[in-house]
PDB file of C-alpha atoms in Angstrom:
ATOM      1  CA  MET V   1     -32.823 -43.047 -38.349  1.00 76.00           C
ATOM      2  CA  ASN V   2     -31.158 -40.965 -35.673  1.00 82.00           C
ATOM      3  CA  GLY V   3     -31.119 -42.042 -32.040  1.00 84.00           C
ATOM      4  CA  THR V   4     -32.378 -39.961 -29.131  1.00 87.00           C
ATOM      5  CA  ILE V   5     -29.305 -38.804 -27.212  1.00 89.00           C
ATOM      6  CA  ASN V   6     -29.377 -37.757 -23.576  1.00 88.00           C
ATOM      7  CA  GLY V   7     -26.137 -36.481 -22.066  1.00 87.00           C
ATOM      8  CA  PHE V   8     -27.643 -35.909 -18.616  1.00 89.00           C
ATOM      9  CA  SER V   9     -29.355 -39.194 -17.756  1.00 86.00           C
ATOM     10  CA  TYR V  10     -28.700 -38.637 -14.034  1.00 85.00           C
ATOM     11  CA  GLY V  11     -29.485 -34.943 -14.041  1.00 87.00           C
ATOM     12  CA  LEU V  12     -26.844 -32.615 -12.627  1.00 88.00           C
ATOM     13  CA  VAL V  13     -25.119 -35.384 -10.675  1.00 90.00           C
ATOM     14  CA  THR V  14     -22.705 -36.405 -13.425  1.00 90.00           C
ATOM     15  CA  PRO V  15     -21.714 -32.905 -14.666  1.00 92.00           C
ATOM     16  CA  VAL V  16     -21.149 -31.624 -11.134  1.00 93.00           C
ATOM     17  CA  ALA V  17     -19.156 -34.713 -10.136  1.00 91.00           C
ATOM     18  CA  ALA V  18     -17.147 -34.482 -13.374  1.00 91.00           C
ATOM     19  CA  PHE V  19     -16.377 -30.818 -12.703  1.00 93.00           C
ATOM     20  CA  VAL V  20     -15.265 -31.579  -9.139  1.00 92.00           C
ATOM     21  CA  MET V  21     -12.902 -34.333 -10.297  1.00 91.00           C
ATOM     22  CA  ALA V  22     -11.453 -32.076 -12.991  1.00 90.00           C
ATOM     23  CA  CYS V  23     -10.812 -29.378 -10.384  1.00 91.00           C
ATOM     24  CA  VAL V  24      -9.214 -31.850  -7.956  1.00 91.00           C
ATOM     25  CA  GLY V  25      -6.885 -33.218 -10.618  1.00 89.00           C
ATOM     26  CA  SER V  26      -6.001 -29.716 -11.807  1.00 87.00           C
ATOM     27  CA  ALA V  27      -5.330 -28.455  -8.275  1.00 87.00           C
ATOM     28  CA  LEU V  28      -3.055 -31.393  -7.441  1.00 88.00           C
ATOM     29  CA  GLY V  29      -1.198 -31.081 -10.735  1.00 85.00           C
ATOM     30  CA  LEU V  30      -0.676 -27.337 -10.313  1.00 82.00           C
ATOM     31  CA  ARG V  31       0.518 -27.650  -6.716  1.00 82.00           C
ATOM     32  CA  CYS V  32       3.047 -30.331  -7.662  1.00 82.00           C
ATOM     33  CA  VAL V  33       4.463 -28.206 -10.461  1.00 78.00           C
ATOM     34  CA  VAL V  34       4.562 -25.150  -8.157  1.00 75.00           C
ATOM     35  CA  ARG V  35       6.451 -27.325  -5.658  1.00 75.00           C
ATOM     36  CA  THR V  36       8.982 -28.171  -8.349  1.00 74.00           C
ATOM     37  CA  VAL V  37       9.456 -24.720  -9.860  1.00 66.00           C
ATOM     38  CA  HIS V  38       9.375 -22.443  -6.811  1.00 60.00           C
ATOM     39  CA  HIS V  39      10.753 -24.666  -4.020  1.00 56.00           C
ATOM     40  CA  GLU V  40      14.199 -26.176  -4.239  1.00 57.00           C
ATOM     41  CA  PRO V  41      14.304 -29.109  -1.744  1.00 50.00           C
ATOM     42  CA  GLY V  42      12.919 -32.375  -3.050  1.00 57.00           C
ATOM     43  CA  TRP V  43      13.000 -34.763  -5.964  1.00 72.00           C
ATOM     44  CA  ARG V  44      12.188 -32.645  -9.036  1.00 75.00           C
ATOM     45  CA  LEU V  45      11.461 -35.542 -11.390  1.00 81.00           C
ATOM     46  CA  GLY V  46       9.192 -37.239  -8.872  1.00 83.00           C
ATOM     47  CA  TRP V  47       7.093 -34.141  -8.251  1.00 83.00           C
ATOM     48  CA  LEU V  48       6.668 -33.506 -11.975  1.00 83.00           C
ATOM     49  CA  ALA V  49       5.607 -37.127 -12.507  1.00 86.00           C
ATOM     50  CA  LEU V  50       3.148 -36.952  -9.614  1.00 88.00           C
ATOM     51  CA  GLY V  51       1.652 -33.691 -10.881  1.00 86.00           C
ATOM     52  CA  ALA V  52       1.320 -34.951 -14.462  1.00 86.00           C
ATOM     53  CA  SER V  53      -0.276 -38.223 -13.342  1.00 89.00           C
ATOM     54  CA  ALA V  54      -2.718 -36.408 -11.059  1.00 90.00           C
ATOM     55  CA  LEU V  55      -3.711 -33.984 -13.812  1.00 87.00           C
ATOM     56  CA  GLY V  56      -4.096 -36.786 -16.387  1.00 88.00           C
ATOM     57  CA  CYS V  57      -6.129 -38.960 -14.011  1.00 90.00           C
ATOM     58  CA  GLY V  58      -8.336 -36.011 -13.085  1.00 90.00           C
ATOM     59  CA  ILE V  59      -9.122 -35.247 -16.742  1.00 90.00           C
ATOM     60  CA  TRP V  60      -9.754 -38.901 -17.585  1.00 90.00           C
ATOM     61  CA  THR V  61     -11.951 -39.391 -14.496  1.00 91.00           C
ATOM     62  CA  MET V  62     -13.944 -36.289 -15.395  1.00 91.00           C
ATOM     63  CA  HIS V  63     -14.512 -37.637 -18.919  1.00 90.00           C
ATOM     64  CA  PHE V  64     -15.827 -41.030 -17.907  1.00 87.00           C
ATOM     65  CA  ILE V  65     -17.907 -39.764 -15.013  1.00 90.00           C
ATOM     66  CA  ALA V  66     -19.634 -37.537 -17.550  1.00 90.00           C
ATOM     67  CA  MET V  67     -19.929 -40.505 -19.933  1.00 88.00           C
ATOM     68  CA  THR V  68     -21.944 -42.477 -17.375  1.00 87.00           C
ATOM     69  CA  GLY V  69     -24.697 -39.916 -17.937  1.00 87.00           C
ATOM     70  CA  PHE V  70     -24.624 -40.386 -21.721  1.00 89.00           C
ATOM     71  CA  SER V  71     -27.328 -42.630 -23.146  1.00 87.00           C
ATOM     72  CA  VAL V  72     -29.169 -43.365 -26.380  1.00 88.00           C
ATOM     73  CA  ALA V  73     -32.813 -44.258 -25.873  1.00 85.00           C
ATOM     74  CA  GLU V  74     -33.025 -46.812 -28.685  1.00 85.00           C
ATOM     75  CA  THR V  75     -29.892 -48.871 -27.940  1.00 86.00           C
ATOM     76  CA  PRO V  76     -27.716 -49.965 -25.021  1.00 86.00           C
ATOM     77  CA  ILE V  77     -24.138 -48.692 -24.817  1.00 86.00           C
ATOM     78  CA  THR V  78     -21.117 -50.837 -24.021  1.00 86.00           C
ATOM     79  CA  TYR V  79     -17.391 -50.038 -23.939  1.00 86.00           C
ATOM     80  CA  ASP V  80     -14.346 -51.687 -25.419  1.00 86.00           C
ATOM     81  CA  VAL V  81     -11.998 -52.376 -22.487  1.00 85.00           C
ATOM     82  CA  PRO V  82      -8.590 -52.054 -24.258  1.00 89.00           C
ATOM     83  CA  LEU V  83      -9.558 -48.760 -25.886  1.00 89.00           C
ATOM     84  CA  THR V  84     -10.839 -47.409 -22.582  1.00 87.00           C
ATOM     85  CA  VAL V  85      -7.583 -48.290 -20.821  1.00 88.00           C
ATOM     86  CA  LEU V  86      -5.635 -46.827 -23.748  1.00 91.00           C
ATOM     87  CA  SER V  87      -7.486 -43.531 -23.345  1.00 90.00           C
ATOM     88  CA  LEU V  88      -6.303 -43.356 -19.715  1.00 88.00           C
ATOM     89  CA  ALA V  89      -2.706 -44.017 -20.784  1.00 90.00           C
ATOM     90  CA  VAL V  90      -2.930 -41.332 -23.481  1.00 90.00           C
ATOM     91  CA  ALA V  91      -4.233 -38.794 -20.957  1.00 88.00           C
ATOM     92  CA  ILE V  92      -1.338 -39.407 -18.558  1.00 88.00           C
ATOM     93  CA  VAL V  93       1.374 -39.547 -21.238  1.00 90.00           C
ATOM     94  CA  VAL V  94       0.421 -36.379 -23.110  1.00 87.00           C
ATOM     95  CA  VAL V  95      -0.148 -34.374 -19.946  1.00 85.00           C
ATOM     96  CA  SER V  96       3.220 -35.585 -18.661  1.00 86.00           C
ATOM     97  CA  ALA V  97       4.897 -34.421 -21.851  1.00 87.00           C
ATOM     98  CA  GLY V  98       3.486 -30.913 -21.532  1.00 85.00           C
ATOM     99  CA  VAL V  99       4.199 -30.673 -17.806  1.00 83.00           C
ATOM    100  CA  PHE V 100       7.809 -31.833 -18.200  1.00 84.00           C
ATOM    101  CA  ILE V 101       8.458 -29.390 -21.045  1.00 86.00           C
ATOM    102  CA  VAL V 102       7.189 -26.390 -19.091  1.00 82.00           C
ATOM    103  CA  GLY V 103       8.551 -27.643 -15.770  1.00 75.00           C
ATOM    104  CA  HIS V 104      12.108 -27.786 -17.140  1.00 77.00           C
ATOM    105  CA  ARG V 105      12.093 -24.805 -19.523  1.00 78.00           C
ATOM    106  CA  GLY V 106       9.817 -22.432 -17.626  1.00 72.00           C
ATOM    107  CA  ALA V 107       6.989 -20.241 -18.882  1.00 72.00           C
ATOM    108  CA  THR V 108       8.715 -19.218 -22.109  1.00 82.00           C
ATOM    109  CA  ARG V 109       6.634 -18.625 -25.213  1.00 85.00           C
ATOM    110  CA  SER V 110       8.109 -21.593 -27.055  1.00 88.00           C
ATOM    111  CA  ALA V 111       7.700 -23.953 -24.091  1.00 87.00           C
ATOM    112  CA  LEU V 112       4.075 -22.935 -23.539  1.00 87.00           C
ATOM    113  CA  THR V 113       3.286 -23.226 -27.251  1.00 89.00           C
ATOM    114  CA  VAL V 114       4.817 -26.687 -27.622  1.00 90.00           C
ATOM    115  CA  GLY V 115       3.663 -28.009 -24.240  1.00 88.00           C
ATOM    116  CA  GLY V 116       0.160 -26.555 -24.561  1.00 88.00           C
ATOM    117  CA  SER V 117      -0.259 -27.934 -28.081  1.00 91.00           C
ATOM    118  CA  ILE V 118       0.853 -31.428 -27.075  1.00 90.00           C
ATOM    119  CA  THR V 119      -1.298 -31.448 -23.966  1.00 88.00           C
ATOM    120  CA  GLY V 120      -4.371 -29.921 -25.624  1.00 89.00           C
ATOM    121  CA  LEU V 121      -4.278 -32.280 -28.603  1.00 89.00           C
ATOM    122  CA  GLY V 122      -3.671 -35.166 -26.224  1.00 87.00           C
ATOM    123  CA  VAL V 123      -6.694 -34.278 -24.106  1.00 88.00           C
ATOM    124  CA  ALA V 124      -8.838 -34.047 -27.240  1.00 90.00           C
ATOM    125  CA  THR V 125      -7.444 -37.391 -28.429  1.00 90.00           C
ATOM    126  CA  MET V 126      -8.275 -38.946 -25.075  1.00 90.00           C
ATOM    127  CA  HIS V 127     -11.825 -37.630 -25.315  1.00 90.00           C
ATOM    128  CA  TYR V 128     -12.550 -38.889 -28.813  1.00 92.00           C
ATOM    129  CA  LEU V 129     -10.719 -42.157 -28.171  1.00 91.00           C
ATOM    130  CA  GLY V 130     -13.042 -42.702 -25.230  1.00 88.00           C
ATOM    131  CA  MET V 131     -15.972 -41.927 -27.496  1.00 89.00           C
ATOM    132  CA  PHE V 132     -14.632 -44.365 -30.069  1.00 89.00           C
ATOM    133  CA  ALA V 133     -14.550 -47.030 -27.338  1.00 88.00           C
ATOM    134  CA  MET V 134     -18.352 -46.836 -27.129  1.00 88.00           C
ATOM    135  CA  GLN V 135     -20.136 -49.639 -28.934  1.00 87.00           C
ATOM    136  CA  LEU V 136     -23.826 -49.393 -29.759  1.00 87.00           C
ATOM    137  CA  ASN V 137     -26.291 -50.419 -32.399  1.00 87.00           C
ATOM    138  CA  GLY V 138     -25.490 -47.529 -34.685  1.00 87.00           C
ATOM    139  CA  ASP V 139     -22.777 -45.238 -35.971  1.00 88.00           C
ATOM    140  CA  LEU V 140     -21.416 -42.117 -34.293  1.00 89.00           C
ATOM    141  CA  ARG V 141     -21.271 -39.019 -36.456  1.00 90.00           C
ATOM    142  CA  TYR V 142     -19.642 -35.709 -35.601  1.00 92.00           C
ATOM    143  CA  ASN V 143     -20.268 -32.108 -36.542  1.00 93.00           C
ATOM    144  CA  ALA V 144     -16.946 -30.761 -37.855  1.00 93.00           C
ATOM    145  CA  PHE V 145     -17.434 -27.211 -36.552  1.00 94.00           C
ATOM    146  CA  THR V 146     -18.279 -28.327 -33.012  1.00 94.00           C
ATOM    147  CA  VAL V 147     -15.370 -30.784 -32.970  1.00 93.00           C
ATOM    148  CA  THR V 148     -12.994 -28.007 -34.029  1.00 94.00           C
ATOM    149  CA  LEU V 149     -14.383 -25.758 -31.314  1.00 94.00           C
ATOM    150  CA  SER V 150     -13.822 -28.461 -28.678  1.00 93.00           C
ATOM    151  CA  VAL V 151     -10.203 -28.922 -29.818  1.00 93.00           C
ATOM    152  CA  ILE V 152      -9.601 -25.154 -29.609  1.00 93.00           C
ATOM    153  CA  ILE V 153     -11.016 -25.146 -26.074  1.00 92.00           C
ATOM    154  CA  ALA V 154      -8.684 -28.035 -25.177  1.00 90.00           C
ATOM    155  CA  LEU V 155      -5.647 -26.189 -26.564  1.00 91.00           C
ATOM    156  CA  VAL V 156      -6.467 -22.952 -24.733  1.00 90.00           C
ATOM    157  CA  ALA V 157      -7.251 -24.779 -21.484  1.00 86.00           C
ATOM    158  CA  ALA V 158      -4.042 -26.826 -21.624  1.00 86.00           C
ATOM    159  CA  THR V 159      -1.857 -23.786 -22.362  1.00 87.00           C
ATOM    160  CA  ALA V 160      -3.506 -21.757 -19.597  1.00 85.00           C
ATOM    161  CA  ALA V 161      -3.057 -24.627 -17.143  1.00 81.00           C
ATOM    162  CA  LEU V 162       0.644 -24.991 -17.952  1.00 82.00           C
ATOM    163  CA  TRP V 163       1.157 -21.237 -17.660  1.00 84.00           C
ATOM    164  CA  ALA V 164      -0.608 -21.210 -14.292  1.00 80.00           C
ATOM    165  CA  ALA V 165       1.480 -24.166 -13.122  1.00 74.00           C
ATOM    166  CA  VAL V 166       4.733 -22.215 -13.385  1.00 74.00           C
ATOM    167  CA  SER V 167       3.478 -18.666 -12.827  1.00 77.00           C
ATOM    168  CA  VAL V 168       0.804 -18.808 -10.127  1.00 72.00           C
ATOM    169  CA  GLN V 169       1.928 -19.041  -6.499  1.00 69.00           C
ATOM    170  CA  GLY V 170      -0.073 -19.245  -3.326  1.00 71.00           C
ATOM    171  CA  PHE V 171      -2.900 -21.573  -2.361  1.00 71.00           C
ATOM    172  CA  ALA V 172      -5.736 -19.170  -3.189  1.00 76.00           C
ATOM    173  CA  ARG V 173      -4.424 -18.394  -6.676  1.00 77.00           C
ATOM    174  CA  THR V 174      -3.748 -22.048  -7.388  1.00 77.00           C
ATOM    175  CA  LEU V 175      -7.285 -22.892  -6.292  1.00 81.00           C
ATOM    176  CA  GLY V 176      -8.696 -20.233  -8.599  1.00 82.00           C
ATOM    177  CA  ALA V 177      -6.599 -21.496 -11.511  1.00 82.00           C
ATOM    178  CA  SER V 178      -7.755 -25.070 -10.886  1.00 86.00           C
ATOM    179  CA  LEU V 179     -11.409 -23.971 -10.909  1.00 86.00           C
ATOM    180  CA  VAL V 180     -10.911 -22.246 -14.264  1.00 84.00           C
ATOM    181  CA  MET V 181      -9.056 -25.287 -15.590  1.00 85.00           C
ATOM    182  CA  GLY V 182     -11.799 -27.646 -14.381  1.00 88.00           C
ATOM    183  CA  LEU V 183     -14.457 -25.497 -16.008  1.00 87.00           C
ATOM    184  CA  ALA V 184     -12.519 -25.396 -19.290  1.00 87.00           C
ATOM    185  CA  VAL V 185     -11.920 -29.160 -19.412  1.00 89.00           C
ATOM    186  CA  THR V 186     -15.537 -29.937 -18.518  1.00 91.00           C
ATOM    187  CA  GLY V 187     -16.718 -27.423 -21.118  1.00 90.00           C
ATOM    188  CA  MET V 188     -14.469 -29.049 -23.714  1.00 90.00           C
ATOM    189  CA  HIS V 189     -16.004 -32.446 -22.927  1.00 91.00           C
ATOM    190  CA  TYR V 190     -19.615 -31.338 -23.247  1.00 93.00           C
ATOM    191  CA  THR V 191     -18.799 -29.316 -26.357  1.00 93.00           C
ATOM    192  CA  GLY V 192     -17.405 -32.496 -27.899  1.00 90.00           C
ATOM    193  CA  MET V 193     -20.481 -34.422 -26.782  1.00 91.00           C
ATOM    194  CA  ALA V 194     -22.704 -31.827 -28.447  1.00 90.00           C
ATOM    195  CA  ALA V 195     -20.979 -32.637 -31.763  1.00 91.00           C
ATOM    196  CA  VAL V 196     -22.150 -36.282 -31.629  1.00 91.00           C
ATOM    197  CA  SER V 197     -25.152 -37.744 -33.379  1.00 90.00           C
ATOM    198  CA  VAL V 198     -26.091 -41.439 -33.569  1.00 90.00           C
ATOM    199  CA  HIS V 199     -27.332 -43.012 -36.803  1.00 89.00           C
ATOM    200  CA  LEU V 200     -29.076 -46.246 -35.792  1.00 89.00           C
ATOM    201  CA  HIS V 201     -28.841 -49.493 -37.725  1.00 82.00           C
ATOM    202  CA  ASN V 202     -31.911 -51.165 -39.155  1.00 73.00           C
ATOM    203  CA  THR V 203     -31.751 -54.110 -36.748  1.00 61.00           C
ATOM    204  CA  ILE V 204     -33.024 -52.633 -33.523  1.00 52.00           C
ATOM    205  CA  GLY V 205     -32.224 -54.504 -30.321  1.00 51.00           C
ATOM    206  CA  SER V 206     -29.357 -56.566 -31.760  1.00 51.00           C
ATOM    207  CA  ALA V 207     -26.643 -57.653 -29.384  1.00 47.00           C
ATOM    208  CA  VAL V 208     -23.776 -55.218 -28.812  1.00 54.00           C
ATOM    209  CA  ALA V 209     -20.319 -56.528 -27.963  1.00 53.00           C
ATOM    210  CA  GLY V 210     -18.349 -55.184 -25.009  1.00 50.00           C
ATOM    211  CA  GLN V 211     -19.065 -54.427 -21.363  1.00 53.00           C
ATOM    212  CA  GLU V 212     -21.994 -52.368 -20.184  1.00 57.00           C
ATOM    213  CA  GLY V 213     -21.157 -48.804 -19.219  1.00 57.00           C
ATOM    214  CA  THR V 214     -21.726 -48.813 -15.461  1.00 63.00           C
ATOM    215  CA  SER V 215     -20.269 -52.306 -14.948  1.00 64.00           C
ATOM    216  CA  LEU V 216     -17.034 -51.230 -16.659  1.00 65.00           C
ATOM    217  CA  LEU V 217     -16.674 -47.557 -15.855  1.00 69.00           C
ATOM    218  CA  LEU V 218     -17.402 -47.639 -12.134  1.00 71.00           C
ATOM    219  CA  PRO V 219     -14.665 -50.209 -11.303  1.00 73.00           C
ATOM    220  CA  MET V 220     -12.237 -48.437 -13.633  1.00 75.00           C
ATOM    221  CA  LEU V 221     -12.942 -45.092 -12.005  1.00 80.00           C
ATOM    222  CA  LEU V 222     -12.089 -46.535  -8.593  1.00 84.00           C
ATOM    223  CA  GLY V 223      -8.365 -46.828  -9.373  1.00 82.00           C
ATOM    224  CA  PRO V 224      -7.785 -43.225 -10.556  1.00 86.00           C
ATOM    225  CA  ILE V 225      -9.895 -41.875  -7.700  1.00 86.00           C
ATOM    226  CA  ILE V 226      -7.789 -43.769  -5.138  1.00 88.00           C
ATOM    227  CA  PHE V 227      -4.646 -42.462  -6.821  1.00 88.00           C
ATOM    228  CA  LEU V 228      -5.950 -38.888  -6.587  1.00 88.00           C
ATOM    229  CA  ILE V 229      -6.670 -39.385  -2.879  1.00 89.00           C
ATOM    230  CA  LEU V 230      -3.116 -40.633  -2.269  1.00 89.00           C
ATOM    231  CA  ALA V 231      -1.675 -37.753  -4.311  1.00 88.00           C
ATOM    232  CA  ALA V 232      -3.749 -35.310  -2.264  1.00 87.00           C
ATOM    233  CA  ALA V 233      -2.351 -36.811   0.949  1.00 87.00           C
ATOM    234  CA  ILE V 234       1.226 -36.437  -0.332  1.00 85.00           C
ATOM    235  CA  VAL V 235       0.651 -32.816  -1.326  1.00 82.00           C
ATOM    236  CA  MET V 236      -1.175 -31.902   1.884  1.00 82.00           C
ATOM    237  CA  PHE V 237       1.508 -33.342   4.162  1.00 81.00           C
ATOM    238  CA  ASP V 238       4.517 -32.083   2.220  1.00 75.00           C
ATOM    239  CA  PRO V 239       6.501 -29.935   4.701  1.00 69.00           C
ATOM    240  CA  VAL V 240       7.696 -27.448   2.084  1.00 64.00           C
ATOM    241  CA  LEU V 241       4.196 -26.599   0.863  1.00 57.00           C
ATOM    242  CA  ILE V 242       2.932 -26.369   4.446  1.00 56.00           C
ATOM    243  CA  LEU V 243       5.785 -24.441   6.076  1.00 54.00           C
ATOM    244  CA  GLY V 244       7.333 -22.731   3.086  1.00 50.00           C
ATOM    245  CA  ASP V 245      10.654 -23.052   1.337  1.00 46.00           C
ATOM    246  CA  GLY V 246      13.726 -23.109   3.564  1.00 43.00           C
ATOM    247  CA  SER V 247      11.909 -23.379   6.904  1.00 41.00           C
ATOM    248  CA  TRP V 248      11.258 -27.099   7.174  1.00 38.00           C
ATOM    249  CA  ASP V 249      14.850 -28.334   7.149  1.00 40.00           C
ATOM    250  CA  LYS V 250      16.696 -25.173   8.206  1.00 42.00           C
ATOM    251  CA  PRO V 251      15.171 -24.119  11.528  1.00 40.00           C
ATOM    252  CA  ALA V 252      18.317 -22.360  12.699  1.00 35.00           C
ATOM    253  CA  LYS V 253      18.441 -20.152   9.614  1.00 39.00           C
ATOM    254  CA  SER V 254      14.825 -19.132   9.782  1.00 40.00           C
ATOM    255  CA  ARG V 255      14.971 -18.036  13.382  1.00 37.00           C
ATOM    256  CA  SER V 256      15.505 -14.345  13.901  1.00 39.00           C
ATOM    257  CA  LYS V 257      18.669 -13.469  15.765  1.00 40.00           C
ATOM    258  CA  VAL V 258      17.955 -11.564  18.968  1.00 41.00           C
ATOM    259  CA  VAL V 259      20.814  -9.611  20.559  1.00 41.00           C
ATOM    260  CA  ALA V 260      20.451  -8.290  24.080  1.00 42.00           C
ATOM    261  CA  ARG V 261      21.422  -4.683  24.444  1.00 44.00           C
ATOM    262  CA  GLY V 262      21.735  -2.686  27.645  1.00 46.00           C
ATOM    263  CA  ASN V 263      20.716   0.848  28.290  1.00 48.00           C
ATOM    264  CA  ALA V 264      23.419   3.496  28.170  1.00 49.00           C
ATOM    265  CA  MET V 265      24.615   4.542  31.615  1.00 49.00           C
ATOM    266  CA  PRO V 266      26.014   8.038  31.964  1.00 52.00           C
ATOM    267  CA  VAL V 267      29.524   8.031  33.435  1.00 50.00           C
ATOM    268  CA  ARG V 268      31.303  11.232  34.336  1.00 53.00           C
ATOM    269  CA  VAL V 269      35.054  11.336  33.781  1.00 51.00           C
ATOM    270  CA  SER V 270      36.938  14.402  34.763  1.00 52.00           C
ATOM    271  CA  GLY V 271      38.204  16.317  31.790  1.00 53.00           C
ATOM    272  CA  ILE V 272      35.949  14.612  29.279  1.00 51.00           C
ATOM    273  CA  HIS V 273      32.540  15.721  28.172  1.00 52.00           C
ATOM    274  CA  ASP V 274      29.680  13.730  29.603  1.00 51.00           C
ATOM    275  CA  ALA V 275      28.941  10.786  27.341  1.00 50.00           C
ATOM    276  CA  PRO V 276      26.829   7.668  27.768  1.00 51.00           C
ATOM    277  CA  ALA V 277      29.027   4.645  28.279  1.00 50.00           C
ATOM    278  CA  PRO V 278      27.580   1.292  27.227  1.00 50.00           C
ATOM    279  CA  LEU V 279      27.232  -1.552  29.651  1.00 49.00           C
ATOM    280  CA  ALA V 280      29.612  -4.455  29.483  1.00 48.00           C
ATOM    281  CA  HIS V 281      27.174  -6.679  27.592  1.00 49.00           C
ATOM    282  CA  ASP V 282      26.384  -4.130  24.930  1.00 49.00           C
ATOM    283  CA  VAL V 283      27.680  -5.003  21.481  1.00 49.00           C
ATOM    284  CA  PRO V 284      30.530  -2.676  20.494  1.00 53.00           C
ATOM    285  CA  GLN V 285      30.169  -0.940  17.186  1.00 54.00           C
ATOM    286  CA  ALA V 286      33.140  -0.599  14.869  1.00 53.00           C
ATOM    287  CA  ASP V 287      34.349   2.954  14.426  1.00 53.00           C
ATOM    288  CA  ASN V 288      37.243   3.553  12.088  1.00 53.00           C
ATOM    289  CA  ARG V 289      37.423   7.266  12.717  1.00 54.00           C
ATOM    290  CA  GLN V 290      40.580   8.511  14.385  1.00 54.00           C
ATOM    291  CA  GLN V 291      39.887  10.212  17.680  1.00 54.00           C
ATOM    292  CA  ALA V 292      42.244  12.757  19.220  1.00 54.00           C
ATOM    293  CA  ALA V 293      43.796  11.877  22.555  1.00 54.00           C
ATOM    294  CA  PRO V 294      42.159  13.668  25.495  1.00 57.00           C
ATOM    295  CA  GLN V 295      44.017  16.712  26.781  1.00 59.00           C
ATOM    296  CA  TRP V 296      44.316  16.608  30.558  1.00 54.00           C
ATOM    297  CA  PRO V 297      44.587  19.813  32.563  1.00 58.00           C
ATOM    298  CA  ALA V 298      48.051  20.457  33.936  1.00 55.00           C
ATOM    299  CA  ASP V 299      46.922  20.056  37.522  1.00 56.00           C
ATOM    300  CA  GLU V 300      45.139  16.752  36.911  1.00 54.00           C
ATOM    301  CA  ARG V 301      47.419  15.005  34.474  1.00 55.00           C
ATOM    302  CA  ALA V 302      49.506  12.051  35.542  1.00 53.00           C
ATOM    303  CA  PRO V 303      53.159  12.789  36.546  1.00 56.00           C
ATOM    304  CA  GLN V 304      55.632  12.368  33.725  1.00 56.00           C
ATOM    305  CA  TYR V 305      59.144  10.998  34.014  1.00 51.00           C
ATOM    306  CA  SER V 306      60.483  14.253  32.649  1.00 54.00           C
ATOM    307  CA  ASP V 307      59.046  16.152  35.602  1.00 54.00           C
ATOM    308  CA  THR V 308      61.235  17.005  38.542  1.00 55.00           C
ATOM    309  CA  GLY V 309      61.074  14.346  41.248  1.00 54.00           C
ATOM    310  CA  ALA V 310      58.971  12.063  39.179  1.00 51.00           C
ATOM    311  CA  GLY V 311      60.240   8.526  39.230  1.00 51.00           C
ATOM    312  CA  ALA V 312      63.839   7.376  39.684  1.00 51.00           C
ATOM    313  CA  PRO V 313      66.694   7.817  37.281  1.00 53.00           C
ATOM    314  CA  TYR V 314      67.177   5.180  34.674  1.00 48.00           C
ATOM    315  CA  GLY V 315      69.109   2.213  36.047  1.00 50.00           C
ATOM    316  CA  ALA V 316      68.538   3.076  39.697  1.00 51.00           C
ATOM    317  CA  ARG V 317      67.787   0.178  42.044  1.00 49.00           C
ATOM    318  CA  TYR V 318      64.932   0.044  44.469  1.00 47.00           C
ATOM    319  CA  ASP V 319      65.658  -0.470  48.146  1.00 51.00           C
ATOM    320  CA  GLY V 320      63.901  -3.763  48.075  1.00 47.00           C
ATOM    321  CA  GLU V 321      66.306  -5.202  45.547  1.00 42.00           C
TER     322      GLU V 321
END
């Protein structure tokens, strides 16, 4: 006997909230990686770790928010606590692996292929590990085609997210990439949920071990959500992302140099063509061209020692001496 599955027990509340959390985690992860790749000042390893943790927590939070809306009419659902915590650890570890590979090697084809494969398979593993943590009075069965489709979506979404992390700059583009990433991750989750069917046991109403869904998931969601809020505060108040690279710690360099220049004042010198002479505070310009000495008219030139009556003979003493 198959159970009656409802993936939207709370209507659109859970899918919309799951999508929002996926977008928040994706946006924070992308901004941290952008901060690492395109801006030099700062602790590179720390920003990569913060971005990977934010992205992993956002994906995990999206998954379990959506799971709160999953129900089977004929049986209660509980969750195994160690497996649920393990799914969170898997999400953070595999996303960190992909982010660190692309963050250090750039958007090369090999880095994106390896990083996207690790991250995509890790996200799919997190999803089905979280499903495996569910305990109910029945067995979960999966449609192979739909499961394969969900894994392909996870691989494509992870690769696209890593490419966007190192290639997309600017707040608007990062926001658009995070929306696409959130849609892809949420779509992967609900595609995987569509592959599930529940085959109930004969003993209806028997006790199910583990903790009830809302009593376990809501407290567990509180921690990742608080972490995402703190990560958002760090990203929002980072001076490099707010002011731009090179302007937060180098104010003197970023200022434009203003040089006062005076207006040219025409000065007439006898024997020389009229030319504008710069004021004293004007900045002289280097001119390596050789200029010919001015030729003075004979009646205006200064007396020379060779002229008759000009000066005293060499060695003569003045009267004052």
